[in-house]
Amino acid sequence: MSMENTVVSPTQLDIDKVRQDFPILHQEVNGKPLVYLDNAATTQKPQVVIDALTYYYQRDNANIHRGIHTLAERATAAFEETRQAVHRFINSNEPEEIVFTKGTTDGINLVAATFGRANITEGDDIIISGMEHHSNIVPWQMLCEEKRANLKVIPVNDRGEIELEEYKKLLSERTKLVSVVYVSNSLGTINPVEEIIELAHENGAAVLLDGAQSTTYLDIDVQALNCDFYVFSGHKVFGPTGVGALYGKRRHLEKMPPYQGGGEMIRSVSFEKTTYNDIPYKFEAGTPNIADVVALKAAIEYINQVGKSAMRAHEEELLEYGHRRLSAVPNLRMIGTAEKKMNVISFVFEDIFHFDIGQMLDARGIAVRTGHHCTEPLMSRFGLEGTVRASFAIYNTKEEVDQLVEGLQRIVKMMGK
Ligand code: PLP
C-alpha cells in the first residue's frame, strides 16, 4: 500500500489521507460515525500492518531460527529485520540489545524476574512514582516481598507532576533501581526522565523507563537518555497486540539470568547441565509471536514515513484545542494539568459517574475510556475512583473533539447538572 502522499510537509499531516490508511475508522457505531478517542488503551492499525500480518501467513509462515528450508529462512529474516527496525527506532547501540516480549507488562516482569532477582537484596530500595500503571507497580511489589526490599514512591503534585525534590530525598546508596513511566497513560504528563535518570545514576541505581505511551510520538534515543532498560508495546504504536520490545544495555543483559527455560534460549542441553544462548536469544524461550513481530516492522515504517515531527505537531494541536474546548463544558474538572503533557485529557464531573458518561458517549459513537486506567493509586491521590479519558492519535480531528464536547454538553443538560 502506498503512503507517499500521507505527509504534505514535515509538520503538517494530510489528515484525510491518514484516515484512509486506517480501515476501522470508517464505520458507524450505534448509528453514528465512529469517533475513536481511546488511543492510550490501544491504537488502531493502518492497512500496511494488517497487510503485513496477512502476507506473512500467506507466504512466509514457518518456525524461525531452527530451519534451513526457504520458508524458515524467510520467516527468520523477517523476524530479525524487525529487531533491526526497533534498534534504529529507539537508537539502541546494537540490535542484540533488543529483546522481543509480549508487551510493556511482559518487559517489566522480565526485568523484575531477572535483573531484579539477581541484584535486589534485603533492605534495598526500589523507587517508582505515584503515577505508575499497575504493570510498573505490581512486579516490583512482588519482588520486594520476596527479597524483603522496600518499594518507595515519588509523590505527585496537584497538577499531576512528579515532585523532583521528594525524589531526591528518596535516593540513597540503598537504591538499586528506579522504574518510572515516561508519559502517564492517565494524565498525559511527560516526566523529566533525563533528570530522573541522571540522579539515579549518581546514586548507583539502574533505571527502567516504561515507554508504553511515549514511543509513538516522542523521539526515543535510549543511548542519549542513558536509561538502563526501556520497554514498550507494539499495540500502542499502531502495531499488533501481543508483541513488544525490551531494550537493555548489553552489560546488564549479559549478566542477567534467563527469564524462562525452553527452546531457543539454550546453547546446549544435557541432563547434567544446560548452557545458555547469547543475548537477546537467552531471553526468548519458545516459539515467539513471529507474525506480530514481523508486522511490528510495518508499524514502525509507517510511523517513520508519516514522520514523528508531523505526528507530534498534530497531537499537540489536538491537545491544545481539546483543553480549550473541554474547559468550557459546565462542571467539567480536568485531572492532570502538567506543564508538559501530551495526548491525554482526563476529566470528571462532580455529580455524574464516569462510567455513565462513557456509556452515554458510546451511544453517540464516541469511544472514550472510563475508570482507573490501571492506575488506582494515582486515582486515590486525587480522591477519585476514576476519570473519563479522551486520548488522541494521528487520525483524530478537531471535528471529533467538537463531537465529544457536544456530546458532553448534551449529557450535562440531560442530567440537569
Ligand atoms: N504502562 C503504561 C503507561 C501503559 O499505558 C500501559 C498500557 O496501558 C502499560 C504499561 C501496559 O501495557 P501492556 O498492557 O501493553 O503490557
Short mmCIF file of C-alpha atoms and ligand atoms in Angstrom, two decimals:
data_model
loop_
_atom_site.label_atom_id
_atom_site.label_comp_id
_atom_site.label_asym_id
_atom_site.label_seq_id
_atom_site.Cartn_x
_atom_site.Cartn_y
_atom_site.Cartn_z
CA MET A 1 0.00 0.00 0.00
CA SER A 2 1.37 3.39 -0.95
CA MET A 3 1.84 6.02 1.72
CA GLU A 4 3.59 8.52 -0.50
CA ASN A 5 1.09 11.33 -0.02
CA THR A 6 0.47 10.91 3.70
CA VAL A 7 2.77 13.80 4.58
CA VAL A 8 2.31 17.16 2.91
CA SER A 9 5.02 18.99 4.84
CA PRO A 10 7.33 17.97 7.69
CA THR A 11 4.96 19.48 10.23
CA GLN A 12 1.55 19.03 8.68
CA LEU A 13 -0.34 15.81 8.21
CA ASP A 14 -2.66 15.17 5.33
CA ILE A 15 -5.32 14.05 7.78
CA ASP A 16 -7.74 12.76 5.14
CA LYS A 17 -5.02 10.55 3.73
CA VAL A 18 -4.01 9.35 7.20
CA ARG A 19 -7.62 8.41 7.94
CA GLN A 20 -7.79 6.46 4.71
CA ASP A 21 -4.87 4.37 5.98
CA PHE A 22 -6.98 3.08 8.92
CA PRO A 23 -9.92 0.98 7.67
CA ILE A 24 -11.55 0.52 11.09
CA LEU A 25 -12.34 4.22 11.38
CA HIS A 26 -14.83 4.09 8.52
CA GLN A 27 -17.79 2.56 10.28
CA GLU A 28 -20.83 3.57 12.25
CA VAL A 29 -21.24 2.66 15.90
CA ASN A 30 -24.74 2.89 17.34
CA GLY A 31 -25.85 4.62 14.18
CA LYS A 32 -23.19 7.35 14.38
CA PRO A 33 -19.78 7.66 12.70
CA LEU A 34 -17.17 6.17 15.00
CA VAL A 35 -15.10 8.70 16.97
CA TYR A 36 -12.25 6.70 18.44
CA LEU A 37 -10.67 8.54 21.37
CA ASP A 38 -9.27 5.56 23.30
CA ASN A 39 -5.78 5.58 21.83
CA ALA A 40 -3.94 5.41 25.14
CA ALA A 41 -5.53 1.97 25.63
CA THR A 42 -4.67 0.81 22.13
CA THR A 43 -4.16 2.41 18.75
CA GLN A 44 -5.87 1.36 15.54
CA LYS A 45 -3.87 -0.36 12.79
CA PRO A 46 -3.07 1.03 9.36
CA GLN A 47 -3.74 -1.22 6.36
CA VAL A 48 0.01 -1.77 5.89
CA VAL A 49 0.18 -3.51 9.30
CA ILE A 50 -2.88 -5.64 8.57
CA ASP A 51 -1.37 -6.49 5.16
CA ALA A 52 1.98 -7.43 6.72
CA LEU A 53 0.23 -9.92 9.01
CA THR A 54 -1.79 -11.46 6.20
CA TYR A 55 1.18 -11.54 3.83
CA TYR A 56 3.32 -13.31 6.41
CA TYR A 57 0.73 -16.07 6.92
CA GLN A 58 0.00 -16.33 3.21
CA ARG A 59 3.64 -16.53 2.04
CA ASP A 60 6.31 -16.96 4.71
CA ASN A 61 4.91 -18.76 7.74
CA ALA A 62 7.40 -21.20 9.29
CA ASN A 63 9.14 -21.59 12.63
CA ILE A 64 12.23 -19.43 12.91
CA HIS A 65 15.94 -19.90 13.67
CA ARG A 66 15.94 -23.69 13.55
CA GLY A 67 15.04 -24.42 9.91
CA ILE A 68 17.16 -24.48 6.79
CA HIS A 69 14.30 -24.59 4.29
CA THR A 70 13.31 -21.49 2.36
CA LEU A 71 10.21 -20.55 4.32
CA ALA A 72 12.07 -20.88 7.62
CA GLU A 73 14.81 -18.65 6.25
CA ARG A 74 12.30 -16.06 5.04
CA ALA A 75 10.43 -16.07 8.35
CA THR A 76 13.69 -15.77 10.30
CA ALA A 77 14.88 -12.91 8.11
CA ALA A 78 11.58 -11.03 8.52
CA PHE A 79 11.65 -11.58 12.31
CA GLU A 80 15.23 -10.33 12.61
CA GLU A 81 14.53 -7.35 10.33
CA THR A 82 12.05 -6.13 12.95
CA ARG A 83 14.81 -6.34 15.55
CA GLN A 84 16.91 -4.09 13.32
CA ALA A 85 13.93 -1.75 12.87
CA VAL A 86 13.32 -1.48 16.64
CA HIS A 87 17.05 -0.96 17.22
CA ARG A 88 17.02 2.01 14.81
CA PHE A 89 13.61 3.25 16.07
CA ILE A 90 14.83 3.76 19.64
CA ASN A 91 18.54 4.06 18.77
CA SER A 92 19.97 1.23 20.84
CA ASN A 93 23.69 0.71 20.49
CA GLU A 94 23.17 -2.63 18.73
CA PRO A 95 20.25 -4.90 17.71
CA GLU A 96 21.33 -7.52 20.27
CA GLU A 97 20.11 -5.14 22.96
CA ILE A 98 16.51 -5.59 21.74
CA VAL A 99 14.54 -8.48 23.27
CA PHE A 100 11.07 -9.29 21.92
CA THR A 101 8.36 -9.55 24.58
CA LYS A 102 4.59 -9.76 24.75
CA GLY A 103 4.48 -6.04 25.58
CA THR A 104 5.30 -3.49 28.25
CA THR A 105 3.97 -5.61 31.11
CA ASP A 106 5.98 -8.62 29.99
CA GLY A 107 9.13 -6.50 29.61
CA ILE A 108 8.85 -5.12 33.15
CA ASN A 109 8.19 -8.58 34.57
CA LEU A 110 11.21 -9.90 32.69
CA VAL A 111 13.48 -7.27 34.23
CA ALA A 112 11.99 -7.83 37.70
CA ALA A 113 12.42 -11.60 37.48
CA THR A 114 15.98 -11.50 36.14
CA PHE A 115 17.84 -8.25 36.87
CA GLY A 116 15.68 -7.74 39.94
CA ARG A 117 16.13 -11.21 41.41
CA ALA A 118 19.86 -11.11 40.76
CA ASN A 119 20.52 -7.62 42.12
CA ILE A 120 17.97 -6.74 44.80
CA THR A 121 18.64 -7.99 48.29
CA GLU A 122 17.14 -7.48 51.74
CA GLY A 123 16.94 -3.83 52.74
CA ASP A 124 17.44 -2.46 49.21
CA ASP A 125 15.13 0.21 47.80
CA ILE A 126 13.24 0.26 44.53
CA ILE A 127 11.78 3.64 43.59
CA ILE A 128 8.72 4.15 41.42
CA SER A 129 6.43 7.16 41.03
CA GLY A 130 2.88 7.78 42.21
CA MET A 131 1.57 7.81 38.63
CA GLU A 132 2.66 4.32 37.58
CA HIS A 133 0.50 1.86 35.69
CA HIS A 134 -0.17 -1.30 37.70
CA SER A 135 2.29 -3.03 35.35
CA ASN A 136 5.04 -0.89 36.82
CA ILE A 137 3.93 -1.37 40.44
CA VAL A 138 2.95 -4.98 40.97
CA PRO A 139 6.10 -6.73 39.62
CA TRP A 140 8.23 -4.57 41.97
CA GLN A 141 5.88 -5.19 44.89
CA MET A 142 6.18 -8.92 44.31
CA LEU A 143 9.95 -8.67 44.11
CA CYS A 144 10.14 -6.55 47.27
CA GLU A 145 8.03 -9.10 49.14
CA GLU A 146 10.26 -11.93 48.01
CA LYS A 147 13.50 -10.12 48.81
CA ARG A 148 12.36 -8.12 51.83
CA ALA A 149 13.24 -4.96 49.94
CA ASN A 150 11.40 -1.62 50.10
CA LEU A 151 9.19 -0.02 47.48
CA LYS A 152 9.42 3.77 47.68
CA VAL A 153 7.06 6.06 45.83
CA ILE A 154 7.80 9.56 44.48
CA PRO A 155 4.78 11.76 45.25
CA VAL A 156 2.78 13.53 42.55
CA ASN A 157 1.64 17.16 42.89
CA ASP A 158 -1.84 18.57 42.24
CA ARG A 159 -1.08 19.18 38.56
CA GLY A 160 -0.05 15.56 38.16
CA GLU A 161 3.72 16.09 38.05
CA ILE A 162 6.44 14.14 39.80
CA GLU A 163 7.87 16.01 42.80
CA LEU A 164 11.56 16.01 41.97
CA GLU A 165 12.68 17.39 45.32
CA GLU A 166 10.94 14.49 47.06
CA TYR A 167 12.59 12.07 44.63
CA LYS A 168 16.00 13.41 45.60
CA LYS A 169 15.18 12.73 49.25
CA LEU A 170 14.25 9.11 48.49
CA LEU A 171 17.52 8.34 46.71
CA SER A 172 20.33 6.76 48.71
CA GLU A 173 23.04 4.13 48.47
CA ARG A 174 20.28 1.58 49.15
CA THR A 175 18.50 2.49 45.89
CA LYS A 176 19.12 -0.28 43.38
CA LEU A 177 16.50 0.50 40.77
CA VAL A 178 14.29 3.39 39.70
CA SER A 179 11.38 2.45 37.43
CA VAL A 180 9.21 5.26 36.10
CA VAL A 181 6.76 5.98 33.35
CA TYR A 182 7.94 8.39 30.64
CA VAL A 183 4.42 9.60 29.75
CA SER A 184 1.47 8.94 32.08
CA ASN A 185 -1.38 7.00 30.50
CA SER A 186 -3.93 8.53 32.88
CA LEU A 187 -2.86 12.17 32.86
CA GLY A 188 -0.59 12.60 29.84
CA THR A 189 2.21 14.08 31.98
CA ILE A 190 5.63 13.93 30.32
CA ASN A 191 8.07 13.18 33.10
CA PRO A 192 11.55 14.74 33.34
CA VAL A 193 13.18 11.39 32.73
CA GLU A 194 16.62 12.79 31.81
CA GLU A 195 16.94 14.33 35.27
CA ILE A 196 15.47 11.25 36.96
CA ILE A 197 17.99 9.01 35.22
CA GLU A 198 20.96 11.23 35.97
CA LEU A 199 20.09 11.45 39.66
CA ALA A 200 19.57 7.67 39.88
CA HIS A 201 22.94 7.01 38.26
CA GLU A 202 24.66 9.42 40.63
CA ASN A 203 23.40 7.10 43.37
CA GLY A 204 24.49 3.95 41.54
CA ALA A 205 20.94 2.82 40.69
CA ALA A 206 19.76 1.43 37.35
CA VAL A 207 16.73 2.96 35.61
CA LEU A 208 13.86 1.35 33.72
CA LEU A 209 11.60 3.57 31.61
CA ASP A 210 8.04 2.50 30.91
CA GLY A 211 7.71 3.70 27.32
CA ALA A 212 4.18 2.41 26.69
CA GLN A 213 2.83 5.91 25.97
CA SER A 214 5.99 7.77 24.91
CA THR A 215 7.19 5.67 21.99
CA THR A 216 4.55 6.72 19.47
CA TYR A 217 5.11 10.47 19.49
CA LEU A 218 8.42 11.28 21.19
CA ASP A 219 11.78 10.72 19.52
CA ILE A 220 13.27 7.94 21.57
CA ASP A 221 17.04 7.68 21.80
CA VAL A 222 17.86 5.22 24.57
CA GLN A 223 21.58 5.99 24.29
CA ALA A 224 21.04 9.73 24.75
CA LEU A 225 18.56 9.08 27.58
CA ASN A 226 21.11 6.71 29.07
CA CYS A 227 18.39 4.56 30.64
CA ASP A 228 19.36 1.01 31.53
CA PHE A 229 16.09 -0.53 30.33
CA TYR A 230 13.27 0.72 28.11
CA VAL A 231 10.04 -1.16 27.41
CA PHE A 232 7.14 -0.59 25.05
CA SER A 233 4.16 -2.37 23.45
CA GLY A 234 3.52 -2.85 19.74
CA HIS A 235 -0.20 -2.19 20.03
CA LYS A 236 0.31 1.39 21.24
CA VAL A 237 2.41 2.26 18.16
CA PHE A 238 -0.13 1.20 15.51
CA GLY A 239 1.26 -2.36 15.61
CA PRO A 240 -0.28 -5.67 16.67
CA THR A 241 -1.22 -6.76 20.18
CA GLY A 242 0.82 -9.44 21.94
CA VAL A 243 4.22 -8.08 20.95
CA GLY A 244 6.60 -5.54 22.39
CA ALA A 245 10.25 -4.90 22.98
CA LEU A 246 12.63 -4.58 25.89
CA TYR A 247 15.82 -2.61 25.44
CA GLY A 248 18.58 -3.33 27.91
CA LYS A 249 22.20 -2.23 27.97
CA ARG A 250 24.39 -5.12 26.83
CA ARG A 251 26.33 -5.20 30.11
CA HIS A 252 23.09 -5.75 32.04
CA LEU A 253 21.55 -8.27 29.64
CA GLU A 254 24.72 -10.36 29.58
CA LYS A 255 24.83 -10.62 33.37
CA MET A 256 21.12 -11.28 33.83
CA PRO A 257 19.93 -14.87 34.27
CA PRO A 258 17.40 -16.18 31.71
CA TYR A 259 13.70 -15.39 32.17
CA GLN A 260 12.12 -18.67 31.03
CA GLY A 261 13.64 -22.03 30.17
CA GLY A 262 12.91 -23.83 26.92
CA GLY A 263 13.83 -23.79 23.26
CA GLU A 264 15.94 -21.09 21.57
CA MET A 265 17.34 -19.72 24.85
CA ILE A 266 19.82 -22.61 25.15
CA ARG A 267 23.23 -23.25 23.67
CA SER A 268 23.31 -26.90 24.69
CA VAL A 269 21.24 -29.13 26.98
CA SER A 270 22.18 -32.28 28.83
CA PHE A 271 20.51 -33.78 31.88
CA GLU A 272 23.51 -32.65 33.90
CA LYS A 273 23.77 -29.04 32.70
CA THR A 274 22.32 -26.51 30.30
CA THR A 275 24.29 -23.62 28.88
CA TYR A 276 22.51 -20.52 27.63
CA ASN A 277 22.41 -18.76 24.30
CA ASP A 278 23.80 -15.26 23.67
CA ILE A 279 21.68 -12.16 24.09
CA PRO A 280 19.00 -11.47 23.03
CA TYR A 281 18.02 -15.12 22.41
CA LYS A 282 18.75 -16.02 26.02
CA PHE A 283 15.51 -14.18 26.86
CA GLU A 284 13.37 -15.50 24.01
CA ALA A 285 12.39 -19.02 25.05
CA GLY A 286 9.94 -20.96 22.89
CA THR A 287 8.36 -20.12 19.56
CA PRO A 288 7.82 -16.39 19.69
CA ASN A 289 4.92 -14.38 18.32
CA ILE A 290 6.54 -14.37 14.88
CA ALA A 291 3.74 -12.88 12.77
CA ASP A 292 3.11 -9.98 15.12
CA VAL A 293 6.83 -9.25 15.42
CA VAL A 294 7.01 -9.16 11.62
CA ALA A 295 4.02 -6.80 11.43
CA LEU A 296 5.55 -4.54 14.08
CA LYS A 297 8.15 -3.56 11.49
CA ALA A 298 5.36 -2.33 9.20
CA ALA A 299 4.05 -0.17 12.08
CA ILE A 300 7.48 1.34 12.69
CA GLU A 301 7.94 2.02 8.99
CA TYR A 302 4.50 3.65 8.93
CA ILE A 303 5.46 6.00 11.78
CA ASN A 304 8.78 6.78 10.12
CA GLN A 305 7.08 7.53 6.85
CA VAL A 306 4.44 9.78 8.36
CA GLY A 307 7.17 11.38 10.46
CA LYS A 308 7.19 11.85 14.21
CA SER A 309 7.53 15.64 13.95
CA ALA A 310 4.33 15.86 11.88
CA MET A 311 2.60 13.41 14.21
CA ARG A 312 3.67 15.31 17.30
CA ALA A 313 2.60 18.67 15.87
CA HIS A 314 -0.84 17.26 15.10
CA GLU A 315 -1.17 15.67 18.54
CA GLU A 316 -0.12 18.97 20.22
CA GLU A 317 -2.67 20.92 18.21
CA LEU A 318 -5.45 18.49 19.17
CA LEU A 319 -4.46 18.54 22.82
CA GLU A 320 -4.43 22.32 22.96
CA TYR A 321 -7.76 22.53 21.14
CA GLY A 322 -9.25 19.79 23.33
CA HIS A 323 -8.15 21.54 26.52
CA ARG A 324 -9.63 24.83 25.36
CA ARG A 325 -12.95 23.35 24.24
CA LEU A 326 -13.41 20.97 27.18
CA SER A 327 -12.59 23.70 29.73
CA ALA A 328 -15.78 25.44 28.61
CA VAL A 329 -18.04 22.45 29.39
CA PRO A 330 -20.07 23.23 32.55
CA ASN A 331 -18.98 21.37 35.73
CA LEU A 332 -16.12 19.56 33.98
CA ARG A 333 -12.94 19.30 36.06
CA MET A 334 -9.67 18.36 34.36
CA ILE A 335 -7.41 15.93 36.17
CA GLY A 336 -3.80 16.33 35.12
CA THR A 337 -2.73 19.81 34.10
CA ALA A 338 1.03 19.31 33.96
CA GLU A 339 3.12 21.94 32.21
CA LYS A 340 4.49 19.23 29.93
CA LYS A 341 1.86 16.82 28.77
CA MET A 342 0.66 15.07 25.66
CA ASN A 343 -2.10 13.11 24.10
CA VAL A 344 -4.47 12.59 27.02
CA ILE A 345 -7.27 14.61 28.60
CA SER A 346 -8.70 13.15 31.80
CA PHE A 347 -11.69 14.72 33.45
CA VAL A 348 -14.55 14.21 35.89
CA PHE A 349 -17.96 15.71 36.58
CA GLU A 350 -18.80 16.21 40.22
CA ASP A 351 -22.24 14.59 40.09
CA ILE A 352 -22.09 12.26 37.12
CA PHE A 353 -20.38 8.90 37.42
CA HIS A 354 -17.56 8.49 34.87
CA PHE A 355 -18.91 5.13 33.77
CA ASP A 356 -22.29 6.66 32.88
CA ILE A 357 -20.59 9.30 30.78
CA GLY A 358 -18.64 6.62 28.90
CA GLN A 359 -21.86 4.72 28.17
CA MET A 360 -23.74 7.79 27.03
CA LEU A 361 -20.88 8.84 24.76
CA ASP A 362 -20.75 5.32 23.31
CA ALA A 363 -24.42 5.66 22.40
CA ARG A 364 -23.25 8.58 20.23
CA GLY A 365 -20.47 6.55 18.62
CA ILE A 366 -17.74 8.15 20.74
CA ALA A 367 -15.23 5.75 22.32
CA VAL A 368 -13.50 7.02 25.46
CA ARG A 369 -12.14 5.09 28.42
CA THR A 370 -13.56 5.40 31.91
CA GLY A 371 -12.28 4.07 35.22
CA HIS A 372 -8.94 3.99 36.98
CA HIS A 373 -6.90 3.28 33.82
CA CYS A 374 -4.83 0.69 35.73
CA THR A 375 -3.51 3.47 37.99
CA GLU A 376 -5.57 3.00 41.13
CA PRO A 377 -3.02 4.61 43.49
CA LEU A 378 -2.92 7.70 41.26
CA MET A 379 -6.71 7.94 41.29
CA SER A 380 -6.64 7.67 45.10
CA ARG A 381 -4.09 10.51 45.16
CA PHE A 382 -6.75 12.69 43.52
CA GLY A 383 -9.52 11.28 45.73
CA LEU A 384 -11.20 9.64 42.74
CA GLU A 385 -12.42 6.22 41.71
CA GLY A 386 -11.76 7.03 38.10
CA THR A 387 -11.94 9.57 35.30
CA VAL A 388 -13.20 9.87 31.76
CA ARG A 389 -10.17 9.79 29.47
CA ALA A 390 -10.05 11.03 25.88
CA SER A 391 -6.76 10.18 24.18
CA PHE A 392 -5.80 11.22 20.68
CA ALA A 393 -3.94 9.76 17.74
CA ILE A 394 -2.84 10.98 14.33
CA TYR A 395 -6.18 10.13 12.73
CA ASN A 396 -8.27 12.23 15.13
CA THR A 397 -9.62 15.60 14.06
CA LYS A 398 -10.80 18.82 15.68
CA GLU A 399 -14.28 17.98 14.42
CA GLU A 400 -14.13 14.83 16.54
CA VAL A 401 -13.15 16.90 19.56
CA ASP A 402 -16.17 19.10 18.80
CA GLN A 403 -18.37 16.00 18.73
CA LEU A 404 -17.02 14.95 22.13
CA VAL A 405 -17.71 18.42 23.55
CA GLU A 406 -21.19 18.49 22.08
CA GLY A 407 -21.88 15.01 23.45
CA LEU A 408 -20.76 16.06 26.93
CA GLN A 409 -22.81 19.26 26.81
CA ARG A 410 -25.92 17.25 25.97
CA ILE A 411 -25.24 14.77 28.78
CA VAL A 412 -24.81 17.60 31.29
CA LYS A 413 -28.07 19.17 30.14
CA MET A 414 -29.92 15.85 30.13
CA MET A 415 -28.77 15.06 33.65
CA GLY A 416 -29.84 18.52 34.75
CA LYS A 417 -26.35 19.43 36.03
N1 PLP B 1 2.40 1.24 31.20
C1 PLP B 1 1.63 2.20 30.69
C2 PLP B 1 1.98 3.62 30.95
C3 PLP B 1 0.53 1.87 29.91
O1 PLP B 1 -0.23 2.84 29.39
C4 PLP B 1 0.23 0.51 29.69
C5 PLP B 1 -0.98 0.13 28.93
O2 PLP B 1 -2.00 0.78 29.01
C6 PLP B 1 1.08 -0.46 30.24
C7 PLP B 1 2.15 -0.07 30.99
C8 PLP B 1 0.85 -1.92 30.00
O3 PLP B 1 0.99 -2.19 28.63
P1 PLP B 1 0.60 -3.61 28.06
O4 PLP B 1 -0.79 -3.89 28.55
O5 PLP B 1 0.66 -3.42 26.58
O6 PLP B 1 1.59 -4.60 28.56
#
